[in-house]
Tab-separated table of C-alpha atoms in Angstrom:
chain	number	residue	atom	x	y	z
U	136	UNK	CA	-3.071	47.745	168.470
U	137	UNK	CA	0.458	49.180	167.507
U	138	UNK	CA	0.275	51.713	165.078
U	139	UNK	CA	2.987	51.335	162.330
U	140	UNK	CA	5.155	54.375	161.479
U	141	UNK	CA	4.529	54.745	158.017
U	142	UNK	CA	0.480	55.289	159.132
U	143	UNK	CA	1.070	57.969	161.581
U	144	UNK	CA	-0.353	61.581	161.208
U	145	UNK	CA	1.943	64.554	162.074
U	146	UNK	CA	0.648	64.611	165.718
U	147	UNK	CA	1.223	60.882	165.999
U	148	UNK	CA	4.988	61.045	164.533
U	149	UNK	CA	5.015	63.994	167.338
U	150	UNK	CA	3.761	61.443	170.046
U	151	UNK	CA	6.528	58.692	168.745
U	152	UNK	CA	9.217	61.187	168.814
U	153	UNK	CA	8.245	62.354	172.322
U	154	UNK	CA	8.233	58.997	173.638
U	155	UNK	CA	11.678	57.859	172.042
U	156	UNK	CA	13.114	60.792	173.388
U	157	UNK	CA	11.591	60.400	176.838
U	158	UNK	CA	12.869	56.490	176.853
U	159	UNK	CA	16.250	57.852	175.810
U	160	UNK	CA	16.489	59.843	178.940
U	161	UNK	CA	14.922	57.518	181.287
U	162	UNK	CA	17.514	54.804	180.097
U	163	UNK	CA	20.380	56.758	180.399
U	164	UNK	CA	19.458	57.956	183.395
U	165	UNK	CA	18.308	54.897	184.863
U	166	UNK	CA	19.643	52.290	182.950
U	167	UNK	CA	17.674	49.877	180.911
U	168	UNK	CA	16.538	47.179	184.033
U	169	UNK	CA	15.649	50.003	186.465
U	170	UNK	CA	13.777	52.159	183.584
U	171	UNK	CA	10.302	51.941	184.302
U	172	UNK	CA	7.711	52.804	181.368
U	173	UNK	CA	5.682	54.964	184.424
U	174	UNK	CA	8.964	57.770	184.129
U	175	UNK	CA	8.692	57.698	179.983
U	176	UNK	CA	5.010	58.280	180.058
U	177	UNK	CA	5.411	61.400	182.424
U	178	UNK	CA	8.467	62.853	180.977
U	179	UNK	CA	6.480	62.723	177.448
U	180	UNK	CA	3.553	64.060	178.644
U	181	UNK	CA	1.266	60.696	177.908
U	182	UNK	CA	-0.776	58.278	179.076
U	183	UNK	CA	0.056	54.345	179.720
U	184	UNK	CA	-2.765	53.631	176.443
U	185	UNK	CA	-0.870	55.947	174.453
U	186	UNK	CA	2.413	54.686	175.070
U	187	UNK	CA	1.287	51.173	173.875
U	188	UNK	CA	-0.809	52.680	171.049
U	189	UNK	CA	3.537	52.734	169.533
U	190	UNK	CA	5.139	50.440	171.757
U	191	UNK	CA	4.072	46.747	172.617
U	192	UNK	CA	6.943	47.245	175.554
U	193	UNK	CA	9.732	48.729	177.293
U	194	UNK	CA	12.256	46.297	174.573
U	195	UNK	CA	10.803	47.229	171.511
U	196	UNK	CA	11.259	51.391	172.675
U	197	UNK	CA	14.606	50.461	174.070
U	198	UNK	CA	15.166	48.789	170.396
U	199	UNK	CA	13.969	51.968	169.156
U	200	UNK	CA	15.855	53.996	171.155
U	201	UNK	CA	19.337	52.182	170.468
U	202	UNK	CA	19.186	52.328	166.552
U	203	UNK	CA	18.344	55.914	167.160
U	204	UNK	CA	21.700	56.277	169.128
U	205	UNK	CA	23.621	54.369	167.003
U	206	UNK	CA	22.119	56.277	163.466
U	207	UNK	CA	23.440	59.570	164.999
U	208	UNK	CA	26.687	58.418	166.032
U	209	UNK	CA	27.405	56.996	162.618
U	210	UNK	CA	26.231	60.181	160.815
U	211	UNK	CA	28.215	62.128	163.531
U	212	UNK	CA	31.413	60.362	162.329
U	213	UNK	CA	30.872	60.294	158.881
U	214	UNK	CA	34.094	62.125	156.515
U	215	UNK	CA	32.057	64.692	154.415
U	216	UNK	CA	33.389	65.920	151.128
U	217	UNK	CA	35.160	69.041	153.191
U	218	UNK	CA	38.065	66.668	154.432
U	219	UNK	CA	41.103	66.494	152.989
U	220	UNK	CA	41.253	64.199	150.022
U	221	UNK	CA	44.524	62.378	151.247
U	222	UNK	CA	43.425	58.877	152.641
U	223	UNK	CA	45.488	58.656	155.257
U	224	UNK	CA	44.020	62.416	157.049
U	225	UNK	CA	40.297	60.663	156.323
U	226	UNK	CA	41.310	57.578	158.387
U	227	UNK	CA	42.199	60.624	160.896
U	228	UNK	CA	39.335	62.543	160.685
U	229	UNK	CA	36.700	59.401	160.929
U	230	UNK	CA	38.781	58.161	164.289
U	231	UNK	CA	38.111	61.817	165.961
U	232	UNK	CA	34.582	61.938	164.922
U	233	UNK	CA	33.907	58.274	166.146
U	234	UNK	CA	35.544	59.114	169.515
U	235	UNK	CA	33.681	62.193	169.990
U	236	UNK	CA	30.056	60.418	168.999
U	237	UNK	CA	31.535	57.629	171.227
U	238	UNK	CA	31.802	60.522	174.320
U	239	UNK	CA	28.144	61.678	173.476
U	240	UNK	CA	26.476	58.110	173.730
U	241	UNK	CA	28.730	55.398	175.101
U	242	UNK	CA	25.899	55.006	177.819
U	243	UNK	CA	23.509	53.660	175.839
U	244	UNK	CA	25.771	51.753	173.375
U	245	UNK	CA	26.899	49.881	176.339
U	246	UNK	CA	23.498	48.792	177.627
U	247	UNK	CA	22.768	47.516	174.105
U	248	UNK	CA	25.707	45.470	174.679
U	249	UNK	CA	24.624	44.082	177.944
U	250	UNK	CA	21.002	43.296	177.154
U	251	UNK	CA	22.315	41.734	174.213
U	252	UNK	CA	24.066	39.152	176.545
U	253	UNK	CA	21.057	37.900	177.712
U	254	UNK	CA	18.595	38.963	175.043
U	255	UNK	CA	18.652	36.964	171.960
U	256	UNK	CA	16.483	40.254	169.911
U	257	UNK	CA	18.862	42.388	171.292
U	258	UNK	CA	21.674	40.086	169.893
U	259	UNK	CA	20.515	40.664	166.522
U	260	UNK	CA	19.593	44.460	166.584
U	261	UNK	CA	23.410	45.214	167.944
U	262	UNK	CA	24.624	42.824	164.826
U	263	UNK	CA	22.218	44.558	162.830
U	264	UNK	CA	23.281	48.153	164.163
U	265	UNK	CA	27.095	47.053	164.182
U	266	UNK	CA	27.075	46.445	160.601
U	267	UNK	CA	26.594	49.859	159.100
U	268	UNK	CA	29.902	50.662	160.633
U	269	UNK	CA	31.640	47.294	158.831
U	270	UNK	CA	30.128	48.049	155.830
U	271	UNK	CA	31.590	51.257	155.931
U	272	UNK	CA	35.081	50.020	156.655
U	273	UNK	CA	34.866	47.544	154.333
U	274	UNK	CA	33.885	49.537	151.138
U	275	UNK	CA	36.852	52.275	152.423
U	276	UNK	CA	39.236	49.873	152.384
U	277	UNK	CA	38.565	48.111	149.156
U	278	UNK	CA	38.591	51.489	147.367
U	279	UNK	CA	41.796	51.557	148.880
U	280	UNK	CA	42.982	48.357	147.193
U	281	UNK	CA	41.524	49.092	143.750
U	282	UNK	CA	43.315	52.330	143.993
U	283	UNK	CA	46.348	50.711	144.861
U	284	UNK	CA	46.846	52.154	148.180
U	285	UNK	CA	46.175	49.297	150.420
U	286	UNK	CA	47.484	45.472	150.961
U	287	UNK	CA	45.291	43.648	148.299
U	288	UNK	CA	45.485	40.396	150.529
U	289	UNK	CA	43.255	41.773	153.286
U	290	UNK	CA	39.893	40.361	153.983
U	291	UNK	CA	37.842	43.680	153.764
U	292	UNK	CA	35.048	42.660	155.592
U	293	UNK	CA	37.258	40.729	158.133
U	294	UNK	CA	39.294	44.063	158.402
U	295	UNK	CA	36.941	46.398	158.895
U	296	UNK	CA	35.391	44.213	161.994
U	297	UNK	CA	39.161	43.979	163.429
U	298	UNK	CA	40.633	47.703	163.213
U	299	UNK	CA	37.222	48.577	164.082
U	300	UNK	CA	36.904	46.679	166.818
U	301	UNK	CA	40.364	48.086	168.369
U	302	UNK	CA	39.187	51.877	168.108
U	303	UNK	CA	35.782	50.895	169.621
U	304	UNK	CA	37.633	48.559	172.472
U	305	UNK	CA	40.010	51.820	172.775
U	306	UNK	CA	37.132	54.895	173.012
U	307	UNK	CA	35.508	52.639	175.668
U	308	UNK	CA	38.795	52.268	177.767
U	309	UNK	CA	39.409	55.734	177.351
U	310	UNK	CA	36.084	57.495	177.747
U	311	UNK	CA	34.060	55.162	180.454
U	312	UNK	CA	36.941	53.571	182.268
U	313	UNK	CA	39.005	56.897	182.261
U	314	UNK	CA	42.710	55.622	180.717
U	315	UNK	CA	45.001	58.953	180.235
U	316	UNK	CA	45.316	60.256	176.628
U	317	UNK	CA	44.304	63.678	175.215
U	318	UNK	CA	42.301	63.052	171.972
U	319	UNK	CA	45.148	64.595	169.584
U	320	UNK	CA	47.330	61.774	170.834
U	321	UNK	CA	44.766	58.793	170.669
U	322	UNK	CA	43.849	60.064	167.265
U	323	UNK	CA	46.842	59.672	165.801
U	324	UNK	CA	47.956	56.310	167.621
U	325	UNK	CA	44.691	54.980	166.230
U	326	UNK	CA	45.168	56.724	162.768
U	327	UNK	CA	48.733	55.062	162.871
U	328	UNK	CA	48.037	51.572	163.685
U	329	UNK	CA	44.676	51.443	161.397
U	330	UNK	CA	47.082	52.723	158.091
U	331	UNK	CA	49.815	50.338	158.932
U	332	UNK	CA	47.674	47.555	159.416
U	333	UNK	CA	46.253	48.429	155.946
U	334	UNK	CA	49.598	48.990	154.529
U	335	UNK	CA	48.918	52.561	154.069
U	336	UNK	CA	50.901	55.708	155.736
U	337	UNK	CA	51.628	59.010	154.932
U	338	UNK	CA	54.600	58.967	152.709
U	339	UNK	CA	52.760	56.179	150.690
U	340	UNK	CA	49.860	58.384	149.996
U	341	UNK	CA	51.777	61.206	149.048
U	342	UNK	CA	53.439	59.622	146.838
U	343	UNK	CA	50.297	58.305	144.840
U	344	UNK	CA	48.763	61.034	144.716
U	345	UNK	CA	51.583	62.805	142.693
């Protein structure tokens, strides 16, 4: 019998963490075919009933362990209040912090991606997953419009997937097939595309916020 999160004691959310944590190395490490649930039972420190006392199977801790991934690296690139107010240094700030969460888990992102191929669960979960980040996006950039700051014609939601798309298409050709760019300079490409596909840029900004 799987027992459900919301029923766990503190030693039990303990024994959940430790295995999550466990599968998260094991995957990256092994990647998710050659992962065996043997290695996440001894590098937690449990036995094979315990492990299935959470997890009905290796997918559903992979699923776990993926919209763990994924939750960091969208609080990781979230624009706190600190940032400058301007719009246009946000766009900046929320293309370093996505490359640099990219950096930290584009292993396990990409595995998502390929079990999702062949996977129909896994299909949904990275749709699922993906959205946060759209939804973002989308409620930036209509802000944007009501503000004034940004082409009213644009599709948010269609946007968002687009521009977001292009920095995610970019971090992967840059960070896991190695193109040549220091970060200052990719930042601001992407920062500079993503405004004037928006209609947005620096001088614009400025300018309404006088």
């Amino acid at each position: 019998m799987i027992v459900k999160s919301e029923a766990l004691t503190a030693r039990g959310r303990r024994t959940r963490a430790a295995l999550v944590q466990a599968g998260r190395e094991a995957f990256d490490e092994h990647g998710y075919e050659a992962a065996r649930i043997d290695d996440v039972c001894a590098r937690a420190g449990v036995s094979h009933g315990t492990f299935y006392t959470y997890f009905d199977s290796k997918e559903s801790l992979f699923g776990e362990v993926a919209g763990a991934v994924v939750g960091e690296m969208f609080t990781a690139s979230i624009v706190g209040p600190a940032a400058p107010g301007d719009p246009y240094a946000r766009i900046e700030a929320a293309n370093r912090l996505y490359l640099r969460a990219w950096a930290a888990n584009s292993r396990l992102v990409r595995m998502l991606e390929q079990a999702a191929l062949t996977e129909e669960g896994f299909r949904g979960l990275l749709l699922e997953l993906r959205e946060v980040f759209v939804r973002r996006g989308a409620d930036g950039l209509r802000r944007l419009q009501e503000q004034g700051l940004a082409d009213p014609t644009l599709d948010p939601r269609l946007t968002a997937i687009m521009l977001g798309g292009m920095v995610e298409h970019f971090a992967h050709v840059w960070l896991d097939l190695g193109e040549r760019a220091d970060e200052r300079t990719a930042v601001d490409l992407l920062t500079k595309l993503w405004a004037r596909a928006i209609g947005l840029t620096p001088v614009s900004t400025t300018e309404a916020s006088q």
